[in-house]
Coordinates of C-alpha atoms in Angstrom, one line a residue:
Chain L
M1 CA 77.5 91.0 98.9
K2 CA 79.1 87.5 98.6
I3 CA 81.0 86.7 95.4
I4 CA 82.5 83.3 94.5
V5 CA 85.3 83.4 92.0
C6 CA 86.3 80.1 90.4
V7 CA 89.9 79.9 89.4
K8 CA 92.0 77.2 87.8
Q9 CA 95.7 76.6 88.1
V10 CA 97.1 76.0 84.6
P11 CA 100.6 75.4 83.1
D12 CA 102.3 78.6 81.9
T13 CA 103.4 77.7 78.5
K14 CA 102.8 78.5 74.9
E15 CA 104.4 75.3 73.9
I16 CA 102.5 72.6 75.7
R17 CA 104.4 69.4 75.3
I18 CA 102.6 66.1 75.1
D19 CA 104.0 62.8 76.3
P20 CA 103.9 60.8 73.1
E21 CA 103.3 57.5 74.8
K22 CA 100.7 58.4 77.4
G23 CA 99.1 61.1 75.4
T24 CA 99.0 63.4 78.4
M25 CA 100.5 66.8 79.0
I26 CA 104.0 67.0 80.4
R27 CA 103.7 69.3 83.5
K28 CA 107.3 68.8 84.8
G29 CA 109.4 71.9 84.6
V30 CA 106.5 74.0 83.4
P31 CA 105.6 76.8 85.9
S32 CA 101.9 77.0 87.0
I33 CA 99.9 80.2 86.9
I34 CA 96.3 81.4 87.6
N35 CA 94.4 80.9 84.3
P36 CA 94.6 84.4 82.6
D37 CA 90.8 84.8 82.1
D38 CA 90.2 83.9 85.8
R39 CA 92.3 86.9 86.8
H40 CA 89.8 89.2 85.1
A41 CA 86.9 87.5 87.0
L42 CA 88.8 88.0 90.3
E43 CA 89.6 91.6 89.4
Y44 CA 85.9 92.4 88.9
A45 CA 85.1 90.9 92.3
L46 CA 87.9 92.8 94.0
S47 CA 86.8 96.0 92.4
L48 CA 83.4 95.6 93.9
K49 CA 85.1 95.0 97.3
D50 CA 87.1 98.3 96.8
Q51 CA 83.8 100.1 96.5
D52 CA 82.1 98.3 99.4
S53 CA 84.2 96.8 102.1
N54 CA 81.3 94.6 103.2
T55 CA 81.7 92.6 100.0
E56 CA 83.2 89.2 100.6
V57 CA 85.3 87.5 97.9
V58 CA 85.7 83.7 98.1
V59 CA 88.0 82.0 95.6
L60 CA 87.3 78.4 94.8
S61 CA 89.4 75.9 92.8
M62 CA 89.5 72.2 92.2
G63 CA 92.9 70.6 91.7
P64 CA 95.9 68.9 93.2
K65 CA 97.4 70.2 96.4
Q66 CA 99.9 72.4 94.6
A67 CA 97.0 74.4 93.2
K68 CA 97.1 76.0 96.7
N69 CA 99.7 78.4 95.2
A70 CA 97.3 79.8 92.8
L71 CA 94.8 80.4 95.6
I72 CA 97.5 82.0 97.8
E73 CA 98.2 84.4 94.9
C74 CA 94.4 85.3 94.8
L75 CA 94.5 86.0 98.6
C76 CA 97.6 88.2 98.0
M77 CA 95.6 90.2 95.5
G78 CA 92.9 90.8 98.1
A79 CA 90.5 87.8 98.2
D80 CA 89.0 87.1 101.6
Q81 CA 88.8 83.4 101.6
A82 CA 90.3 80.5 99.5
I83 CA 89.0 77.0 99.2
L84 CA 90.7 74.2 97.4
L85 CA 88.7 71.1 96.5
S86 CA 91.3 68.4 96.5
D87 CA 90.9 64.6 96.8
S88 CA 92.4 61.8 94.8
A89 CA 88.7 60.9 93.9
F90 CA 88.5 64.3 92.0
S91 CA 91.4 63.6 89.6
G92 CA 90.8 62.9 86.0
A93 CA 87.6 64.9 86.0
D94 CA 86.1 66.1 82.7
T95 CA 84.1 69.4 82.6
W96 CA 80.9 67.7 83.7
A97 CA 82.5 66.0 86.8
T98 CA 84.3 69.3 87.6
A99 CA 81.1 71.3 87.5
N100 CA 79.5 68.7 89.8
T101 CA 82.3 69.0 92.3
L102 CA 82.3 72.8 92.2
A103 CA 78.5 72.9 92.5
A104 CA 78.7 70.8 95.7
A105 CA 81.2 73.3 97.2
V106 CA 79.1 76.3 96.1
R107 CA 76.0 74.8 97.9
K108 CA 78.1 74.8 101.1
L109 CA 78.8 78.5 100.5
M110 CA 75.2 79.5 100.1
P111 CA 73.8 82.1 100.1
F112 CA 75.8 84.0 97.5
D113 CA 75.1 86.8 95.1
L114 CA 77.4 86.2 92.2
I115 CA 79.7 83.5 90.8
L116 CA 82.5 84.7 88.5
C117 CA 84.5 82.4 86.2
G118 CA 87.0 83.1 83.5
Q119 CA 85.7 82.6 80.0
Q120 CA 87.9 79.5 79.4
A121 CA 91.1 77.9 80.6
I122 CA 94.3 78.1 78.4
D123 CA 95.0 74.3 78.9
G124 CA 91.6 72.7 78.0
D125 CA 90.1 75.7 76.2
T126 CA 86.5 74.2 76.6
A127 CA 84.7 77.2 78.1
Q128 CA 82.2 74.7 79.5
V129 CA 82.8 74.6 83.3
G130 CA 81.2 78.0 84.0
P131 CA 78.0 77.3 82.0
Q132 CA 77.8 73.7 83.4
L133 CA 78.2 75.0 87.0
A134 CA 75.3 77.5 86.4
E135 CA 73.1 74.7 85.1
R136 CA 73.9 72.5 88.1
L137 CA 72.9 75.3 90.4
A138 CA 69.9 76.3 88.3
I139 CA 70.9 80.0 88.2
P140 CA 71.1 82.4 85.2
Q141 CA 74.4 82.6 83.3
V142 CA 75.9 85.2 81.1
T143 CA 79.1 84.2 79.2
Y144 CA 81.8 86.2 77.4
T145 CA 81.3 89.3 79.6
R146 CA 83.1 92.5 78.6
A147 CA 81.4 94.9 80.9
I148 CA 79.1 94.6 84.0
Q149 CA 76.8 97.0 85.7
L150 CA 75.4 96.1 89.1
E151 CA 71.8 97.0 89.9
D152 CA 69.5 96.1 92.8
H153 CA 69.3 92.3 92.7
A154 CA 70.3 92.2 89.1
I155 CA 73.2 92.7 86.7
V156 CA 73.3 94.3 83.3
V157 CA 76.1 92.7 81.2
E158 CA 77.6 93.5 77.9
R159 CA 78.3 90.2 76.2
Q160 CA 81.0 90.0 73.6
M161 CA 79.9 88.6 70.2
E162 CA 81.9 88.1 67.1
D163 CA 80.4 91.1 65.3
G164 CA 79.3 93.3 68.2
Y165 CA 77.9 93.0 71.7
E166 CA 74.7 92.0 73.4
V167 CA 73.3 93.6 76.5
V168 CA 71.7 91.1 78.8
K169 CA 70.0 91.6 82.2
A170 CA 70.0 88.8 84.7
A171 CA 68.6 88.4 88.2
L172 CA 71.0 87.6 91.0
P173 CA 72.3 85.2 92.0
A174 CA 73.9 84.6 88.6
L175 CA 77.0 83.3 87.0
I176 CA 79.2 85.4 84.8
T177 CA 82.2 84.3 82.7
A178 CA 84.7 87.0 82.1
T179 CA 86.7 88.0 79.0
R180 CA 90.0 89.9 79.0
K181 CA 88.1 93.1 77.9
L182 CA 86.4 93.3 81.3
N183 CA 89.2 95.0 83.1
T184 CA 93.0 95.0 83.9
P185 CA 93.8 92.6 86.8
R186 CA 95.7 94.0 89.7
Y187 CA 99.0 92.7 91.1
M188 CA 99.5 91.1 94.4
N189 CA 100.0 93.6 97.2
I190 CA 103.1 93.4 99.3
R191 CA 101.1 93.9 102.5
D192 CA 98.9 91.0 101.7
I193 CA 101.8 88.8 100.7
V194 CA 103.3 89.3 104.1
K195 CA 100.0 88.9 106.0
I196 CA 98.9 85.7 104.1
H197 CA 102.3 84.1 104.6
Q198 CA 102.1 84.6 108.3
M199 CA 98.9 82.5 108.5
D200 CA 99.2 78.8 109.2
D201 CA 96.6 77.6 106.6
P202 CA 95.4 80.4 104.4
V203 CA 93.8 77.9 102.0
Q204 CA 91.0 75.6 103.3
I205 CA 91.1 72.1 101.8
W206 CA 87.7 70.4 101.2
D207 CA 87.7 66.7 100.3
L208 CA 85.2 64.1 99.0
N209 CA 83.9 63.4 102.6
Y210 CA 83.5 67.0 103.4
L211 CA 81.4 67.6 100.2
K212 CA 79.5 64.4 100.8
L213 CA 79.7 63.7 97.1
D214 CA 79.0 60.3 95.5
P215 CA 82.4 59.1 94.2
D216 CA 80.7 58.1 91.0
Q217 CA 79.7 61.7 90.3
T218 CA 83.2 63.1 90.4
G219 CA 86.7 62.6 89.0
L220 CA 87.4 60.1 86.3
K221 CA 84.6 57.8 87.4
G222 CA 82.0 60.6 87.1
S223 CA 83.3 61.8 83.7
P224 CA 81.1 60.8 80.8
T225 CA 83.8 61.9 78.3
R226 CA 87.2 60.3 77.7
V227 CA 90.3 61.7 76.0
K228 CA 91.0 59.3 73.2
R229 CA 94.3 60.7 72.1
S230 CA 96.4 63.9 72.5
F231 CA 99.0 64.8 69.9
S232 CA 100.9 67.7 68.5
P233 CA 99.8 68.2 64.9
T234 CA 102.7 67.9 62.4
P235 CA 103.1 70.8 60.0
S236 CA 101.7 69.8 56.7
S237 CA 103.4 72.5 54.6
E238 CA 106.5 74.6 54.8
V239 CA 106.7 78.2 55.5
T240 CA 109.2 80.5 53.9
F241 CA 109.9 83.9 55.4
L242 CA 110.8 86.6 53.0
T243 CA 113.4 89.2 54.0
G244 CA 114.7 92.5 52.7
S245 CA 113.1 95.8 51.9
T246 CA 109.4 96.0 51.1
E247 CA 110.1 96.2 47.4
E248 CA 112.4 93.2 47.6
M249 CA 109.9 91.2 49.6
V250 CA 107.0 92.0 47.2
S251 CA 109.2 91.1 44.3
S252 CA 110.2 87.7 45.9
L253 CA 106.5 87.1 46.7
L254 CA 105.4 87.7 43.1
D255 CA 108.2 85.4 41.8
A256 CA 107.1 82.7 44.2
L257 CA 103.5 83.0 43.3
K258 CA 104.3 82.9 39.6
N259 CA 106.5 79.8 40.1
L260 CA 103.6 78.1 41.8
N261 CA 101.4 79.1 38.8
L262 CA 99.0 80.8 41.2
I263 CA 99.2 84.0 39.2
G264 CA 100.0 84.6 35.5
K265 CA 103.5 85.0 34.3
Chain U
M1 CA 122.8 78.2 106.1
E2 CA 119.9 78.6 103.7
F3 CA 120.6 79.7 100.1
S4 CA 117.1 79.8 98.7
L5 CA 114.4 82.4 99.1
N6 CA 111.5 81.6 101.5
P7 CA 107.9 81.5 100.1
T8 CA 107.2 85.2 101.1
Q9 CA 110.4 86.4 99.4
M10 CA 109.7 84.3 96.3
M11 CA 106.2 85.7 96.0
I12 CA 107.5 89.3 96.4
Q13 CA 110.0 88.6 93.7
Q14 CA 107.3 87.3 91.5
M15 CA 105.1 90.3 92.1
A16 CA 108.0 92.8 91.8
R17 CA 109.3 91.2 88.6
K18 CA 105.8 91.3 86.9
F19 CA 105.2 94.8 88.1
A20 CA 108.6 96.0 86.8
L21 CA 108.1 94.3 83.4
N22 CA 104.6 95.5 82.8
E23 CA 104.5 98.9 84.5
V24 CA 108.0 100.2 84.6
K25 CA 109.9 98.8 81.7
P26 CA 107.6 100.3 79.0
T27 CA 108.4 103.9 80.2
A28 CA 112.0 103.5 81.2
A29 CA 113.5 104.9 77.9
D30 CA 111.0 107.7 78.0
T31 CA 111.9 108.6 81.6
D32 CA 115.5 108.7 80.6
E33 CA 114.8 110.8 77.5
T34 CA 112.5 113.4 79.2
A35 CA 114.2 113.4 82.6
V36 CA 110.8 113.7 84.2
F37 CA 110.2 112.2 87.7
P38 CA 108.2 109.0 87.2
W39 CA 105.2 109.9 89.5
E40 CA 103.0 107.3 87.8
N41 CA 105.4 104.5 88.8
V42 CA 105.7 105.9 92.3
K43 CA 101.9 106.1 92.8
K44 CA 101.6 102.5 91.7
M45 CA 104.4 101.5 94.0
Q46 CA 102.6 103.3 96.8
R47 CA 99.3 101.5 96.0
Y48 CA 101.0 98.1 96.0
G49 CA 102.8 98.5 99.3
L50 CA 106.4 98.8 97.9
M51 CA 107.0 102.3 99.4
G52 CA 107.8 101.6 103.0
M53 CA 107.6 97.8 102.5
N54 CA 110.4 96.9 105.0
M55 CA 108.9 99.1 107.8
P56 CA 107.0 97.2 110.5
V57 CA 103.2 96.9 110.2
E58 CA 102.9 98.8 113.5
V59 CA 104.2 102.0 111.9
G60 CA 102.3 101.6 108.6
G61 CA 104.7 99.5 106.6
A62 CA 104.1 96.1 104.9
G63 CA 106.5 94.4 107.4
T64 CA 108.8 92.6 105.0
D65 CA 112.4 91.6 105.8
D66 CA 115.3 93.4 104.1
I67 CA 116.0 90.7 101.6
S68 CA 112.5 91.2 100.2
Y69 CA 113.1 94.9 100.0
V70 CA 116.4 94.3 98.2
I71 CA 114.7 92.0 95.7
A72 CA 112.1 94.7 95.0
V73 CA 114.9 97.4 94.3
E74 CA 116.7 94.8 92.2
E75 CA 113.7 93.9 90.0
L76 CA 112.8 97.6 89.5
S77 CA 116.5 98.5 88.7
K78 CA 116.7 95.7 86.2
V79 CA 114.4 97.7 83.9
C80 CA 114.7 101.3 85.3
A81 CA 117.5 102.4 87.7
T82 CA 115.7 105.7 88.3
T83 CA 112.6 103.9 89.7
G84 CA 114.9 101.7 91.8
V85 CA 116.7 104.6 93.5
I86 CA 113.4 106.4 94.3
L87 CA 112.3 103.3 96.3
S88 CA 115.8 103.0 97.9
A89 CA 116.0 106.6 99.0
H90 CA 112.5 106.6 100.4
N91 CA 112.8 103.4 102.4
S92 CA 116.5 103.4 103.4
L93 CA 117.2 107.1 103.8
F94 CA 113.9 108.5 105.1
C95 CA 111.9 105.7 106.7
D96 CA 114.8 103.9 108.3
P97 CA 116.2 106.8 110.4
L98 CA 112.7 107.6 111.6
L99 CA 112.1 104.1 112.6
K100 CA 115.5 103.9 114.5
F101 CA 115.6 107.4 116.0
G102 CA 112.2 108.9 115.8
T103 CA 109.9 109.5 118.8
P104 CA 106.5 107.8 118.8
E105 CA 105.0 111.2 117.9
Q106 CA 107.4 111.7 115.0
Q107 CA 106.7 108.1 113.8
E108 CA 103.0 108.7 113.9
H109 CA 103.2 112.0 112.2
Y110 CA 105.9 111.4 109.6
L111 CA 106.8 107.7 109.4
R112 CA 103.2 106.3 109.1
P113 CA 102.3 108.3 106.1
A114 CA 105.6 107.5 104.4
A115 CA 105.6 103.8 105.3
S116 CA 102.0 103.4 104.2
G117 CA 102.7 105.0 100.8
K118 CA 100.9 108.3 101.3
K119 CA 103.9 110.6 101.4
L120 CA 107.4 110.5 99.8
G121 CA 110.6 111.1 101.8
A122 CA 114.2 112.3 101.2
F123 CA 117.5 112.7 103.1
A124 CA 119.8 115.6 102.8
L125 CA 123.4 115.5 104.1
T126 CA 125.6 116.6 101.2
E127 CA 126.7 120.2 100.7
P128 CA 129.0 121.8 98.0
N129 CA 132.0 121.5 100.3
A130 CA 130.8 118.7 102.6
G131 CA 130.5 115.3 100.9
T132 CA 132.3 112.6 102.7
D133 CA 133.7 115.2 105.1
A134 CA 130.4 115.8 106.8
A135 CA 132.0 118.0 109.6
S136 CA 132.7 120.7 107.0
Q137 CA 129.0 121.5 106.5
V138 CA 127.9 125.0 106.8
T139 CA 124.1 124.6 107.2
R140 CA 123.4 126.0 110.6
A141 CA 120.6 125.4 113.0
V142 CA 120.4 128.1 115.7
K143 CA 118.4 127.5 118.9
V144 CA 115.5 129.9 119.2
E145 CA 112.4 129.8 121.3
K146 CA 110.4 126.6 120.8
G147 CA 112.8 125.3 118.1
Y148 CA 115.6 126.1 115.7
R149 CA 116.2 128.4 112.8
L150 CA 117.9 126.8 109.8
N151 CA 120.1 128.5 107.1
G152 CA 122.2 127.0 104.4
T153 CA 122.0 124.8 101.3
K154 CA 122.2 121.1 100.4
I155 CA 123.0 119.7 97.0
F156 CA 122.6 116.4 95.0
I157 CA 119.5 115.5 97.0
T158 CA 117.6 112.5 95.7
N159 CA 113.8 112.9 95.5
A160 CA 114.3 116.6 96.2
G161 CA 111.3 118.8 95.3
E162 CA 109.1 115.8 94.8
A163 CA 109.3 114.5 98.4
D164 CA 106.9 115.7 101.1
Y165 CA 109.2 115.1 104.0
Y166 CA 113.0 115.6 104.5
V167 CA 115.6 114.4 107.0
I168 CA 118.1 117.3 107.1
F169 CA 121.4 117.6 108.8
A170 CA 122.7 120.9 110.2
M171 CA 125.4 122.2 112.6
T172 CA 124.0 123.1 116.0
D173 CA 127.5 123.5 117.5
A174 CA 130.2 124.1 114.9
S175 CA 133.0 123.9 117.6
K176 CA 132.3 120.2 118.2
G177 CA 132.9 119.0 114.6
T178 CA 130.9 115.9 113.7
R179 CA 129.5 115.9 117.3
G180 CA 128.0 119.3 116.6
I181 CA 125.7 118.0 113.8
S182 CA 122.0 117.5 114.5
A183 CA 119.2 115.9 112.4
F184 CA 115.8 117.5 111.7
I185 CA 112.6 116.6 110.0
L186 CA 111.3 119.2 107.6
E187 CA 108.2 119.4 105.5
K188 CA 108.0 120.7 101.9
G189 CA 106.2 124.0 101.8
W190 CA 107.6 125.4 105.1
E191 CA 108.4 129.1 104.9
G192 CA 112.0 129.7 103.7
F193 CA 112.5 126.1 102.5
T194 CA 112.8 126.1 98.7
F195 CA 114.3 124.0 96.0
G196 CA 117.1 125.3 93.8
R197 CA 119.1 124.0 90.9
V198 CA 118.1 120.8 89.1
E199 CA 121.2 118.8 88.2
E200 CA 121.7 117.6 84.7
K201 CA 123.2 114.2 85.1
M202 CA 125.0 111.5 83.1
G203 CA 122.3 108.9 84.1
I204 CA 119.3 108.2 86.3
H205 CA 117.7 111.1 84.5
G206 CA 114.2 110.7 85.9
S207 CA 115.5 110.7 89.5
S208 CA 115.1 114.2 90.9
T209 CA 118.5 115.5 92.0
R210 CA 118.2 119.0 93.3
E211 CA 119.5 121.7 95.7
L212 CA 117.7 122.5 98.9
V213 CA 117.8 126.1 100.2
F214 CA 117.0 127.1 103.7
R215 CA 116.5 130.8 104.5
D216 CA 115.6 131.3 108.2
V217 CA 113.5 128.2 108.2
F218 CA 111.8 127.7 111.6
V219 CA 111.9 124.1 112.7
P220 CA 109.8 123.2 115.8
Q221 CA 111.7 121.6 118.7
E222 CA 109.6 118.4 118.3
N223 CA 111.1 118.0 114.8
L224 CA 114.6 117.4 116.1
L225 CA 115.4 113.8 115.2
G226 CA 117.3 112.0 117.9
Q227 CA 119.3 114.2 120.4
E228 CA 121.1 117.4 119.6
G229 CA 124.6 116.5 118.4
E230 CA 123.5 113.0 117.4
G231 CA 123.2 113.9 113.7
F232 CA 126.4 112.4 112.5
K233 CA 125.7 109.1 114.1
I234 CA 122.2 109.1 112.6
A235 CA 123.7 109.9 109.2
M236 CA 126.3 107.1 109.3
V237 CA 123.8 104.5 110.6
T238 CA 121.3 105.5 107.9
L239 CA 124.0 105.4 105.1
D240 CA 125.0 101.9 106.2
G241 CA 121.4 100.8 105.4
G242 CA 121.2 102.9 102.3
R243 CA 124.3 101.2 100.9
I244 CA 122.3 97.9 100.9
G245 CA 119.7 99.6 98.7
I246 CA 122.3 101.0 96.3
A247 CA 124.0 97.6 96.1
A248 CA 120.6 96.2 95.2
Q249 CA 120.1 98.8 92.6
A250 CA 123.6 98.0 91.1
V251 CA 122.8 94.2 91.1
G252 CA 119.6 95.0 89.3
I253 CA 121.3 97.2 86.7
A254 CA 123.9 94.5 86.1
Q255 CA 121.3 91.7 85.8
G256 CA 119.2 93.9 83.5
A257 CA 122.1 94.5 81.2
L258 CA 123.1 90.8 81.3
D259 CA 119.5 89.7 80.4
E260 CA 119.4 92.2 77.4
T261 CA 122.8 91.0 76.2
I262 CA 122.1 87.3 76.4
A263 CA 118.9 87.9 74.3
Y264 CA 120.9 90.0 71.8
I265 CA 123.8 87.6 71.3
K266 CA 121.4 84.7 70.6
Q267 CA 119.8 86.6 67.7
R268 CA 122.7 88.7 66.4
E269 CA 124.3 86.7 63.5
Q270 CA 127.8 87.2 62.1
F271 CA 129.7 84.8 59.9
K272 CA 126.4 82.9 59.5
R273 CA 125.8 82.0 63.1
P274 CA 124.6 83.7 66.3
I275 CA 127.5 85.5 68.0
S276 CA 126.6 83.5 71.2
Q277 CA 128.4 80.6 69.6
F278 CA 131.8 82.4 69.7
Q279 CA 133.9 81.5 72.7
A280 CA 135.2 85.0 73.2
V281 CA 131.6 86.1 73.7
Q282 CA 130.7 83.1 75.9
F283 CA 133.7 83.9 78.2
M284 CA 132.6 87.5 78.6
I285 CA 129.1 86.3 79.5
A286 CA 130.6 83.9 82.0
D287 CA 132.5 86.7 83.8
M288 CA 129.4 89.0 83.8
Q289 CA 127.2 86.2 85.2
T290 CA 129.7 85.2 87.9
Q291 CA 130.3 88.7 89.1
T292 CA 126.6 89.6 89.2
S293 CA 125.8 86.4 91.1
A294 CA 128.6 87.2 93.6
A295 CA 127.4 90.8 94.0
R296 CA 123.8 89.5 94.7
L297 CA 125.0 87.1 97.4
L298 CA 126.9 89.8 99.2
T299 CA 123.9 92.1 99.0
Y300 CA 121.5 89.5 100.3
Q301 CA 124.0 88.7 103.1
A302 CA 124.1 92.3 104.2
A303 CA 120.3 92.6 104.0
D304 CA 120.0 89.4 106.0
A305 CA 122.4 90.6 108.7
K306 CA 120.4 93.9 109.0
T307 CA 117.1 92.0 109.4
R308 CA 118.6 89.7 112.1
G309 CA 120.0 92.7 114.0
L310 CA 123.6 91.7 113.5
P311 CA 126.4 94.2 112.6
Y312 CA 126.2 95.0 108.9
S313 CA 128.3 98.1 108.4
D314 CA 131.2 96.3 106.7
L315 CA 128.9 93.8 104.9
A316 CA 126.9 96.8 103.4
A317 CA 130.1 98.5 102.4
M318 CA 131.4 95.3 100.7
A319 CA 128.1 94.7 99.0
K320 CA 127.9 98.3 97.7
L321 CA 131.5 98.4 96.6
F322 CA 131.4 95.0 94.8
A323 CA 127.9 95.5 93.3
S324 CA 128.5 99.0 92.0
E325 CA 131.8 98.0 90.4
T326 CA 130.1 94.9 88.9
A327 CA 127.4 97.1 87.5
G328 CA 130.1 99.2 85.8
F329 CA 131.9 96.2 84.5
V330 CA 128.8 94.3 83.3
T331 CA 127.2 97.3 81.6
N332 CA 130.4 98.2 79.8
K333 CA 130.7 94.6 78.5
A334 CA 127.0 94.7 77.6
V335 CA 127.6 97.7 75.3
Q336 CA 130.7 96.0 73.9
L337 CA 128.7 92.8 73.1
H338 CA 126.0 94.9 71.4
G339 CA 128.7 96.4 69.2
G340 CA 127.7 99.6 67.3
Y341 CA 124.1 99.1 68.2
G342 CA 125.0 99.1 71.9
Y343 CA 126.3 102.6 71.6
T344 CA 123.0 103.9 70.2
R345 CA 119.9 104.7 72.2
E346 CA 118.0 102.1 70.2
Y347 CA 119.1 99.5 72.8
P348 CA 118.7 100.0 76.6
V349 CA 122.3 98.9 77.5
E350 CA 123.6 102.4 76.6
R351 CA 121.3 103.9 79.3
M352 CA 122.2 101.1 81.7
M353 CA 125.9 101.9 81.4
R354 CA 125.2 105.6 82.2
D355 CA 123.0 104.7 85.1
A356 CA 125.5 102.3 86.5
K357 CA 128.2 104.9 87.2
I358 CA 126.3 106.7 89.9
T359 CA 126.2 103.6 92.1
E360 CA 130.0 103.9 92.5
I361 CA 129.6 107.4 93.7
Y362 CA 126.5 108.2 95.8
E363 CA 125.9 107.1 99.4
G364 CA 129.7 106.9 99.7
T365 CA 132.1 106.5 96.8
S366 CA 133.9 103.2 96.3
E367 CA 136.9 104.8 98.0
V368 CA 134.8 105.5 101.1
Q369 CA 133.6 101.9 101.1
R370 CA 137.2 100.7 101.0
M371 CA 137.9 102.9 104.0
V372 CA 135.0 101.4 105.9
I373 CA 135.9 97.8 104.9
S374 CA 139.6 98.1 105.7
S375 CA 138.9 99.8 109.0
H376 CA 136.8 96.8 110.0
A377 CA 139.4 94.3 108.6
I378 CA 142.5 95.9 110.1
G379 CA 140.9 97.4 113.2

């Protein structure tokens, strides 16, 4: 079985800072990590490899050269092969152009059985790249996966909904996007860390020429959407934290609500 | 001279830190409270290649250098000194002597399972009346057909009862003093080999510290480690390496206490401001930080010398002496800076202060380290 896992390197921060003039995210001084949902996608692939050593796990990412570090981490967790799609022509891509570029790479990796993506990335939060990639490749897709069962040439997936879950069966090859409920991702293994760092080039770099992509279909040029403006919303109201014992806090809360005429005196 | 970690070491640090925070820290207080050997942690460390990590790949290890190993012990000990010493005793005191002195058959039979995380090891030298004075030991190994017969007891043995394999020291010729000591490899479960008293300790509660009892234990000839009479040398060489592991444990305890304290003083308010704004507090933090950093550098230097095959006996002794006394100093100040709360079990610094003390005692007291260091310095 051949599984392709798409991962994204994202900034590790809960307080993303925006450059007020350029309207872009400030990446300097912010450590980069593998997008959390993507770890769950990778874990599922690796768990299948644990069960059957003939399973091949390929991790795929598009990004700047430093995204190699995220892929090296995937290799140290047990992935077999890592490919980084990196070219100045790819930069500034929106989700459509990103899916185009990933699809071109996946076609080079054919045949495959399964593509796994994280549900969404913590920086853009669009949840679009996985579905768009499936559409580009014209394969079935199941999003928001919380459990998977593998059958012959098919998968049965539990799909997380707001008020329950859906069971969906899809023929392989298919694309799945993983939620955090799917599993608990493993750590890197010390043996793999040593082994991978002894290799000269553990991560293959594929560029525009290699993918034979039209430059108008990728990067900023190939992106039909534009970011108009990024900003941090300014708080519109003040928050007061009540302290003290439960009785004291309840009493303060009642007083405050009365003063605001929200409840009767 | 390179003062930064290489990419492999950085990634091992990243892995060990995350592992320690997510897997080990949540149970550290409970391990202290219940004094139960943390097998769950050990199994996970076996799975991820930490147990035996600094052994070569050829004998089943992960093939890291010694700085990487020190980093792992340090990260574990930052959150749980018990878990840190289990790794240190296994790697430094069991795997290392087998790598240095074991025959290819012994390495295949005992080192490979230990280095690949399938079996746990321990090391037993100390006796009730033979601590630093190893020549006073009374455990005897008498030559018999096809092997030896062992009688005696060992005390204060780390990982005792839990470990599968043991490196044991016994007198084969009492008339020769230290030159009459030999080393043997024993397996748990052998007839006559039992475990006695469990020590109730001040700290590192979850670490198993027990007595080993040998009653006419038959040890086959092929389980003699090194040559007959070579035991004292094996023990001393092994302890040189073990001291680097304990230094790393001490650095970890100190750093863990420092991290807890810095977080605490930033949120603890007195006189309407965080106590971190008081200079008396800031100066204490400065001393804690400086000593911890110095201890870490000495420990890394000793580990680096070991990996490079350079002499490291004095470096290991200096690292262990300075790091263990630093752990004592830093954890004491950490409790002080937590005030009354620091003296309670609600905060981890109380446990860290108890755990720190042992690093000044085991694998050679601070006084023994000073003997080693001065003999190298003076000649």
